[in-house]
mmCIF file of C-alpha atoms and ligand atoms in Angstrom:
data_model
loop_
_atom_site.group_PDB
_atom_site.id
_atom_site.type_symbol
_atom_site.label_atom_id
_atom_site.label_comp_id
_atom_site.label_asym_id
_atom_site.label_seq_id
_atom_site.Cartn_x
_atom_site.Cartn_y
_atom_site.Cartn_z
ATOM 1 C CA UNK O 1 4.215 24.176 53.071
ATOM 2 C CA UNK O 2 6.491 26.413 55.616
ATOM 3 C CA UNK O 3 4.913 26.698 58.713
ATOM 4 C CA UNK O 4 7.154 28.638 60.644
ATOM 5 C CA UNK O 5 4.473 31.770 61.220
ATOM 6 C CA UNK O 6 2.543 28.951 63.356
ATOM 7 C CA UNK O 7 2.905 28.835 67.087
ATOM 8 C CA UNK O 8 4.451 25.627 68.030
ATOM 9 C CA UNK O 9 1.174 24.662 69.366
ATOM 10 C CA UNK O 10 -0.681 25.349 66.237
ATOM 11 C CA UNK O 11 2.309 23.427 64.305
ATOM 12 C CA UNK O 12 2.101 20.293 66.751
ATOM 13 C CA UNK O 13 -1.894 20.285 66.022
ATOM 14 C CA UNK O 14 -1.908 20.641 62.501
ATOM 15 C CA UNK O 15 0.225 18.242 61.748
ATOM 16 C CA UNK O 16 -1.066 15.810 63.502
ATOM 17 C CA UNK O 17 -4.433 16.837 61.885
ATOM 18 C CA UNK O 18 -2.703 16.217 58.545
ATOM 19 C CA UNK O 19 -1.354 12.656 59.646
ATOM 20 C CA UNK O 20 -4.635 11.095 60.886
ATOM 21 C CA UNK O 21 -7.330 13.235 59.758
ATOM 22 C CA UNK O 22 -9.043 13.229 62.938
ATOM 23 C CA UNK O 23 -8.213 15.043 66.286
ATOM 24 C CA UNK O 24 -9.378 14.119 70.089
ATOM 25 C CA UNK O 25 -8.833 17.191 72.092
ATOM 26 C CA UNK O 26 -10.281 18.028 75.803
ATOM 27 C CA UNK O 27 -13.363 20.210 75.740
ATOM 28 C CA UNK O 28 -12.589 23.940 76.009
ATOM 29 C CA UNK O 29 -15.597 25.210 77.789
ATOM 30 C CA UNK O 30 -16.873 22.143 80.431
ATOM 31 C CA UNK O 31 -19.498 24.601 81.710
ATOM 32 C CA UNK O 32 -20.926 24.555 78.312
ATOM 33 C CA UNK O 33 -20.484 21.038 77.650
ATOM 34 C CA UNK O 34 -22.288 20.168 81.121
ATOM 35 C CA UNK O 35 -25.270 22.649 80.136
ATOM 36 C CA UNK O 36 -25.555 21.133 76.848
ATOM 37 C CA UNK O 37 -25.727 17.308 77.953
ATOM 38 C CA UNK O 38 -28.165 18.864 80.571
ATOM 39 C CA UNK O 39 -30.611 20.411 77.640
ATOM 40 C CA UNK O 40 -30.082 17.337 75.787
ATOM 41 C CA UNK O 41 -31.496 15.447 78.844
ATOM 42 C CA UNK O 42 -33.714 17.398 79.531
ATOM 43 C CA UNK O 43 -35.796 17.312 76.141
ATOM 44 C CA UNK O 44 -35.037 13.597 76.048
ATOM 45 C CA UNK O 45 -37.113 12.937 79.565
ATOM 46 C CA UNK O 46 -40.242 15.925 78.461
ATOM 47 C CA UNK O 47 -40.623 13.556 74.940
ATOM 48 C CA UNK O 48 -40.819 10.251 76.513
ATOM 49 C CA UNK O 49 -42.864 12.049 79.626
ATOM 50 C CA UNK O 50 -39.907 10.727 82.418
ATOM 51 C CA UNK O 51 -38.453 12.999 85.497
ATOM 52 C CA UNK O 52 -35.961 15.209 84.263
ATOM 53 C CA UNK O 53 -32.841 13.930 85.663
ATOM 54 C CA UNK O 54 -31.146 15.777 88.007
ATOM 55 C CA UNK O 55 -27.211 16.367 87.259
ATOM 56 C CA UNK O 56 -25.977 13.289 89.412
ATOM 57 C CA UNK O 57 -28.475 10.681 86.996
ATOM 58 C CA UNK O 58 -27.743 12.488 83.708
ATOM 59 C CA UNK O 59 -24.847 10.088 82.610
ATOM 60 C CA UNK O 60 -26.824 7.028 83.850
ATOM 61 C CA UNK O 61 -30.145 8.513 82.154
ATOM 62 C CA UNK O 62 -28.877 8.531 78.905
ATOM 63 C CA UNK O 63 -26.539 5.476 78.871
ATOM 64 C CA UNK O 64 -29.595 3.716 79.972
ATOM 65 C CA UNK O 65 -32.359 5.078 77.569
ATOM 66 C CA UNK O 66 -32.557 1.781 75.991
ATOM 67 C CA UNK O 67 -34.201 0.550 79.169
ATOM 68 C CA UNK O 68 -37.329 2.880 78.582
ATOM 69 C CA UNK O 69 -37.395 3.573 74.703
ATOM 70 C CA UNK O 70 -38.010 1.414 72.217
ATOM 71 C CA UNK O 71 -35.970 1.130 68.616
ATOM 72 C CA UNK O 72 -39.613 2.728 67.313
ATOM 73 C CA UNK O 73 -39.830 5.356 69.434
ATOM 74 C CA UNK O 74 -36.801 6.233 69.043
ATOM 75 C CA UNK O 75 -36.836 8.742 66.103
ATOM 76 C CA UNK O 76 -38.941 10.386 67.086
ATOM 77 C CA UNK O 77 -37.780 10.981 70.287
ATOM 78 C CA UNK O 78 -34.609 11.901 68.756
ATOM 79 C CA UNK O 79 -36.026 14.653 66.296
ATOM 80 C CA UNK O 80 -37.749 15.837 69.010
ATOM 81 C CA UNK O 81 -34.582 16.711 70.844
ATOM 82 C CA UNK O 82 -33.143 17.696 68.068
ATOM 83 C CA UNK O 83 -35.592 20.586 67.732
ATOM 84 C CA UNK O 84 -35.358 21.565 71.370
ATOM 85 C CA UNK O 85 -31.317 21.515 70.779
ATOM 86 C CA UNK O 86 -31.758 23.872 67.824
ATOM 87 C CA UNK O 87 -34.369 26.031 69.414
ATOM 88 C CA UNK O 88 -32.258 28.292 72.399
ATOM 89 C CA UNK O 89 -29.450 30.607 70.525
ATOM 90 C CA UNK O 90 -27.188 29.920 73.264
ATOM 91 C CA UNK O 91 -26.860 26.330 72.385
ATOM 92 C CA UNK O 92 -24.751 26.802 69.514
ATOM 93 C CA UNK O 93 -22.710 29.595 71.060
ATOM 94 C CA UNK O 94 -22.174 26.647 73.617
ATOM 95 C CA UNK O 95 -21.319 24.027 71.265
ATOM 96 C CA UNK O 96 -18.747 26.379 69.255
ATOM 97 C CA UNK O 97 -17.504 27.158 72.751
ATOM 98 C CA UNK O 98 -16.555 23.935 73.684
ATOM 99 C CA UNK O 99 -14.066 23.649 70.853
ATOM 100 C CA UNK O 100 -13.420 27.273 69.636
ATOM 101 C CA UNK O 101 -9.567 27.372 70.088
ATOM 102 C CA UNK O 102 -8.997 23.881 67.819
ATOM 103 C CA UNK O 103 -11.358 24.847 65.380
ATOM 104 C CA UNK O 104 -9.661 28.453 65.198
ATOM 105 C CA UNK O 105 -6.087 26.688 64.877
ATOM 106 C CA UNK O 106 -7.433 23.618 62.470
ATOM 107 C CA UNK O 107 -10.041 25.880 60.236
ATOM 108 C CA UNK O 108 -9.542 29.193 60.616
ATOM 109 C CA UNK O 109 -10.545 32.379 62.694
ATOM 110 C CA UNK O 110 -13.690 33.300 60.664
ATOM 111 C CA UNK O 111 -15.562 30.337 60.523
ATOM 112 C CA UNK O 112 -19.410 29.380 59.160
ATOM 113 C CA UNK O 113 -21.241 26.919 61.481
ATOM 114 C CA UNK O 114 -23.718 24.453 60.496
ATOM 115 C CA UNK O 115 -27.201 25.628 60.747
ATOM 116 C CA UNK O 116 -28.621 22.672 62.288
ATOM 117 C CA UNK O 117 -26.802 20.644 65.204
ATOM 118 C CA UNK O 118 -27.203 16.660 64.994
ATOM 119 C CA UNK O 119 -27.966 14.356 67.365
ATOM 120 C CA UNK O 120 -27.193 10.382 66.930
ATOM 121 C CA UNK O 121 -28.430 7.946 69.487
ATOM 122 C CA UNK O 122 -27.428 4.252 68.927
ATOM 123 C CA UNK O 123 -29.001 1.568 71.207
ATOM 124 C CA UNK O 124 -27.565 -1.653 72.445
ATOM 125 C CA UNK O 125 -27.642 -4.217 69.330
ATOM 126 C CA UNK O 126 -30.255 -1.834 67.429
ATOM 127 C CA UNK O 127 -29.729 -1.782 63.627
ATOM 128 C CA UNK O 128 -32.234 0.720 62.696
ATOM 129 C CA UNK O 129 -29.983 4.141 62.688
ATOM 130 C CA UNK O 130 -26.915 2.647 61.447
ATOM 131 C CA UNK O 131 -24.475 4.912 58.924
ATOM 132 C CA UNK O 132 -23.109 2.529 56.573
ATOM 133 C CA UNK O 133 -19.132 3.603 55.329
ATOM 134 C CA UNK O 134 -18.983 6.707 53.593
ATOM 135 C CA UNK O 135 -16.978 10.427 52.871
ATOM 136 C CA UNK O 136 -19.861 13.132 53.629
ATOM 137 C CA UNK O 137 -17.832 14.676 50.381
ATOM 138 C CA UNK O 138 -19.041 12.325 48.395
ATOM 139 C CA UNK O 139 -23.113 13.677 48.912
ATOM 140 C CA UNK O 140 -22.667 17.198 48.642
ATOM 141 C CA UNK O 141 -20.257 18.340 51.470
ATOM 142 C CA UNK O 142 -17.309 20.536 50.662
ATOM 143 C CA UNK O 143 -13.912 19.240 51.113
ATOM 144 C CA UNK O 144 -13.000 21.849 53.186
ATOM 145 C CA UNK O 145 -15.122 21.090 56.306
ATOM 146 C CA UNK O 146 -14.543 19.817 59.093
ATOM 147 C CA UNK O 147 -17.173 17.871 61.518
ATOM 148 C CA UNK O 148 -17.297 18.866 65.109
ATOM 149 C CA UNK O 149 -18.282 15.249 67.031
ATOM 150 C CA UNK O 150 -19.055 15.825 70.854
ATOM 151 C CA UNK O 151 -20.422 12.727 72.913
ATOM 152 C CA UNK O 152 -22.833 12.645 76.012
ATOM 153 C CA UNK O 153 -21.403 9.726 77.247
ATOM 154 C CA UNK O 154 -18.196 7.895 77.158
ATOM 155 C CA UNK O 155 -18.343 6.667 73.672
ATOM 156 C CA UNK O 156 -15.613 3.899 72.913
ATOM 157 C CA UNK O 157 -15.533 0.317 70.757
ATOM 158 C CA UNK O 158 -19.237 -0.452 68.482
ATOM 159 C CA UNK O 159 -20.305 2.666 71.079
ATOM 160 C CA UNK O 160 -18.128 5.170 68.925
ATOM 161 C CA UNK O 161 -17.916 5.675 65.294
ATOM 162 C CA UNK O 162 -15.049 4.453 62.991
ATOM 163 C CA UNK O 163 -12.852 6.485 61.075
ATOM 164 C CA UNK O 164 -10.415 4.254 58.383
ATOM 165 C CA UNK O 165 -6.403 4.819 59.092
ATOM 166 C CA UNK O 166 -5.230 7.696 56.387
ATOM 167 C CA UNK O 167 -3.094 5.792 54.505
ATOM 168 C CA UNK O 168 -5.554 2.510 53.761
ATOM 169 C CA UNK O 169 -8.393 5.798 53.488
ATOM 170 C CA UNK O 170 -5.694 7.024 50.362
ATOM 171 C CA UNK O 171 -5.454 3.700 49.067
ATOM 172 C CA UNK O 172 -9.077 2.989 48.441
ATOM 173 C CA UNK O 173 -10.497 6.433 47.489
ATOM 174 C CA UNK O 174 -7.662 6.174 44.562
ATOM 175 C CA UNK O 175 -8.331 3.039 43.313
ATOM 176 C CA UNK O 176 -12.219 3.743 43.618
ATOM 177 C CA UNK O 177 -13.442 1.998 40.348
ATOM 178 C CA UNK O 178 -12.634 -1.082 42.046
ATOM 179 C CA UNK O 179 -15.985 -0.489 44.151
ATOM 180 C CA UNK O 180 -18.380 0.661 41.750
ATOM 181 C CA UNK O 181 -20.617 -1.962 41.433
ATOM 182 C CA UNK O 182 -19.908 -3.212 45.407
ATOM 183 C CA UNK O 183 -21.994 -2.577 48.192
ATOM 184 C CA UNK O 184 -20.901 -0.061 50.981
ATOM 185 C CA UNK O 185 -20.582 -3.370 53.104
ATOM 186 C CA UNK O 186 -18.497 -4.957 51.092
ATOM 187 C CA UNK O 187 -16.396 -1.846 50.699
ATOM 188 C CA UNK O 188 -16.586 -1.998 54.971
ATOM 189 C CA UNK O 189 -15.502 -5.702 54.937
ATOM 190 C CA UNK O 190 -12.484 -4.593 52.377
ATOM 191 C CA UNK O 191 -11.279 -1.687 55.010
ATOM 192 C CA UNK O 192 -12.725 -3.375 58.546
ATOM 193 C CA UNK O 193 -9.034 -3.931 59.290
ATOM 194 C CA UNK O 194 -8.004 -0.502 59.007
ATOM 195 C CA UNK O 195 -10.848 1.039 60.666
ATOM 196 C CA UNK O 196 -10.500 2.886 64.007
ATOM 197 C CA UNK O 197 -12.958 2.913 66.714
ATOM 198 C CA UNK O 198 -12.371 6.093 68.160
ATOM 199 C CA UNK O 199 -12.606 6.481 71.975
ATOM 200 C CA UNK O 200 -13.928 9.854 73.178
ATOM 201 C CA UNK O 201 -14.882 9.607 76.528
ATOM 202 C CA UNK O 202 -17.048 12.477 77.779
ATOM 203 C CA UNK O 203 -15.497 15.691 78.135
ATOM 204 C CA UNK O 204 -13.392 15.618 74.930
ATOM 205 C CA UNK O 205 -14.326 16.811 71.247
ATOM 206 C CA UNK O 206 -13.654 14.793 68.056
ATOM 207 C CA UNK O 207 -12.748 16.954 64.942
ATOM 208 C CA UNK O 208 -12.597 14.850 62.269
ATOM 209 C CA UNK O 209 -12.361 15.705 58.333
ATOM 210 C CA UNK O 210 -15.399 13.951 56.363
ATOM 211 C CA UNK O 211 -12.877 13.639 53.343
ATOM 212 C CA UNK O 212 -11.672 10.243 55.295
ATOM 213 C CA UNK O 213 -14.433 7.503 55.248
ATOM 214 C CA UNK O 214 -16.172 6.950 57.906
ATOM 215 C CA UNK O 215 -19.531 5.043 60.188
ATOM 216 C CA UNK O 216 -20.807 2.963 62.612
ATOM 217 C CA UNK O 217 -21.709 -0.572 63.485
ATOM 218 C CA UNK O 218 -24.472 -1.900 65.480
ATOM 219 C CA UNK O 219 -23.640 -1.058 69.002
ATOM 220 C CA UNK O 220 -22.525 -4.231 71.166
ATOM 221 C CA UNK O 221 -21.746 -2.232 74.147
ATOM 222 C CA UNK O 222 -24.227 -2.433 77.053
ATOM 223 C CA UNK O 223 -24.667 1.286 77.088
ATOM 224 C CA UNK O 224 -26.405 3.780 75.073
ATOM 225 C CA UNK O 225 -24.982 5.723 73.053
ATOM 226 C CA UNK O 226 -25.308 9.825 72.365
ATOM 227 C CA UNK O 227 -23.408 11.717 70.520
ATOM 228 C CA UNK O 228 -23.950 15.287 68.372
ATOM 229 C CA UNK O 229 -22.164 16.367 65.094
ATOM 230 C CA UNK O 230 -21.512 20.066 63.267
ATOM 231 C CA UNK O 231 -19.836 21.183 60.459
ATOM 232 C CA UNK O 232 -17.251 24.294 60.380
ATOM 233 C CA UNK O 233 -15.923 25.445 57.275
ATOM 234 C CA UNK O 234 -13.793 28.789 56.827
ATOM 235 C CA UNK O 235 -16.427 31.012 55.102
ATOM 236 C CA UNK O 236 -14.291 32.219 52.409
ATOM 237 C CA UNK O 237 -13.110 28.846 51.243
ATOM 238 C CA UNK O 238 -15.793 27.511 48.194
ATOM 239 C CA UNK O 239 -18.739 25.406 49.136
ATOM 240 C CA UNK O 240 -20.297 22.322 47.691
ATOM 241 C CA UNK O 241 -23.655 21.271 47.997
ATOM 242 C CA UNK O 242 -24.323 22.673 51.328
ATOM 243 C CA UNK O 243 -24.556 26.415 50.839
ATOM 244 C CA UNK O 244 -23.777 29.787 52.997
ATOM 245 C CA UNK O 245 -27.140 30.391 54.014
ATOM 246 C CA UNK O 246 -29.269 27.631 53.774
ATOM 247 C CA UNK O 247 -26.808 24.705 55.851
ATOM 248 C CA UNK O 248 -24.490 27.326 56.730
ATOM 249 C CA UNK O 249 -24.474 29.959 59.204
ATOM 250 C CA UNK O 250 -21.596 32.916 59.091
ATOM 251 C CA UNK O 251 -20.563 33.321 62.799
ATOM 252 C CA UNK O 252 -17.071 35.111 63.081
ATOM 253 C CA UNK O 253 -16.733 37.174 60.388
ATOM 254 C CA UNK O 254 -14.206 39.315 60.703
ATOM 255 C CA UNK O 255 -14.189 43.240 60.305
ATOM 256 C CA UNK O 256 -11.708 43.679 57.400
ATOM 257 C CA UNK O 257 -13.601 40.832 55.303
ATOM 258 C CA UNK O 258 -17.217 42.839 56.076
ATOM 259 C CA UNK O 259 -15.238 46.289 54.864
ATOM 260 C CA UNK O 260 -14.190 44.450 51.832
ATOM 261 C CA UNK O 261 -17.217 42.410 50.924
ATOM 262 C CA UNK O 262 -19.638 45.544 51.154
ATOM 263 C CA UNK O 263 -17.164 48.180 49.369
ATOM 264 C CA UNK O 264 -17.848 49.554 46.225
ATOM 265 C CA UNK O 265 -15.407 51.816 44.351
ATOM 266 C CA UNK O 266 -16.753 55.052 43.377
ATOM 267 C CA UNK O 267 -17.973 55.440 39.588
ATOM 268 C CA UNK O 268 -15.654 56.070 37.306
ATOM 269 C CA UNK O 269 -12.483 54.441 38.982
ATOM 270 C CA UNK O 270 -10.993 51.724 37.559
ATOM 271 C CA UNK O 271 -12.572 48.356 38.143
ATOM 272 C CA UNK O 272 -10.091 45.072 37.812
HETATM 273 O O1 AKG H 20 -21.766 9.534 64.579
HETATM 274 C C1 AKG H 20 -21.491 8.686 63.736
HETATM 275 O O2 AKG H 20 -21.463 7.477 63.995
HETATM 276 C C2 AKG H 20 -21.156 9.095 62.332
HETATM 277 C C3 AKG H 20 -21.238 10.561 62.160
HETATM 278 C C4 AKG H 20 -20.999 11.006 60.759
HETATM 279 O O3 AKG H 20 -20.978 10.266 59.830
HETATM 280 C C5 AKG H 20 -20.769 12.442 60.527
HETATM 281 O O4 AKG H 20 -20.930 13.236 61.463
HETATM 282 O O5 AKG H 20 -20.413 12.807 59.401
HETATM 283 FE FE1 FE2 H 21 -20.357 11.320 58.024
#
């Protein structure tokens, strides 16, 4: 595909969006970032009833969570957040923020967000919220999304997720019959060598495609880890399972596309 309209900035990130699938890029926006992981923290101390941390603790507070939750508790703390997180408008603004310029240059400049921002938390050696390997295309995503992955911490090794090298990712998803009647481990043990663990230490963004398969192990770090996903999609590309509306939110529409979508030619003219 020619590519010489792109800047050479938007050429060197594509293609090595195209190459690996995935992205690691500094945050835009650390103001937003640092308000975010202080919400986040926040909501985390008011559900299990602790001081909210002031900034200097934050880091410590949640890479050390383990220390006052319990893989029970843990849920629901964790929806609990999750609702706070979703509550204030401004969080999403914020979250967009802290990648806009990547996800313009990767996606598109008029862009639908996910409705509802994620939130994963994986204790030390805890195997209860686990995400065995998997495409999110594969249950109902579009192929044209991409998922916005910003950790609270410094997320790197079992602490991180995995995403499996392109080419091995190819290989498999091909040859797919091979794995019908397999379990997703076994399908893990077949790619484990190919597997990336991606380190993305605080104050960078992972934009990763869901085409590529991906998870996470149990956690044999010492640390907690947090972590928050979000779709993007370009609004006008088609969707899948999860709709414009319901799982999707339209957030940059553009003014030519809202002339177009809501003009109707006069009676009588001649309609293609
Ligand atoms: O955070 C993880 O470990 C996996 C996230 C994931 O599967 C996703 O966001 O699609
Ligand atoms: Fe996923």
């Amino acid at each position: 595909m020619p590519q010489d309209f792109y800047t050479e900035h938007e050429k060197l990130l594509s293609q090595q969006f195209l190459k690996d699938k995935y992205l690691i890029v500094p945050a835009e926006d650390m103001d937003s970032l640092n308000a975010i992981r202080k919400k986040v923290a926040e909501a985390a101390a008011a559900a299990l009833n602790l001081p909210i941390p002031n900034d200097d603790q934050t880091d410590h507070f949640l890479n050390h969570i383990h220390e006052r939750v319990t893989g029970k508790e843990l849920n629901d703390v964790r929806l609990k957040v999750i609702t706070e997180m979703n509550r204030d408008p401004w969080f999403r603004k914020a979250y967009f923020k802290v990648a806009r310029e990547n996800l313009m240059s990767l996606v598109g400049n008029e862009l639908a967000m996910q409705r509802r921002i994620n939130l994963s938390i994986q204790l030390p050696d805890d195997d209860s919220s686990l995400l065995p390997v998997h495409a999110d295309v594969w249950a109902g995503d579009s192929p044209y999304e991409i998922v916005q992955w910003i950790p609270l911490v410094n997320c790197h090794r079992t602490k991180s997720m995995y995403i499996t090298k392109a080419d091995a990712d190819e290989k498999v998803q091909a040859n797919f019959s091979a794995f019908k009647n397999k379990s997703s481990e076994d399908l893990f043990q077949h790619i484990k060598d190919d597997v990336i663990f991606l380190d993305v230490p605080y104050g960078s963004v992972l934009l990763f495609s869901q085409n590529v398969m991906h998870g996470n192990r149990i956690n044999t770090e010492k640390e907690t880890r947090w972590s928050m996903n979000c779709r993007f999609k370009s609004i006008l590309t088609p969707y899948h399972g999860k709709k414009m509306g319901e799982f999707f939110e339209p957030i940059t529409v553009r003014p030519l596309t809202r002339l177009g979508l809501e003009y109707k030619l006069p009676e009588g003219q001649y309609e293609q």
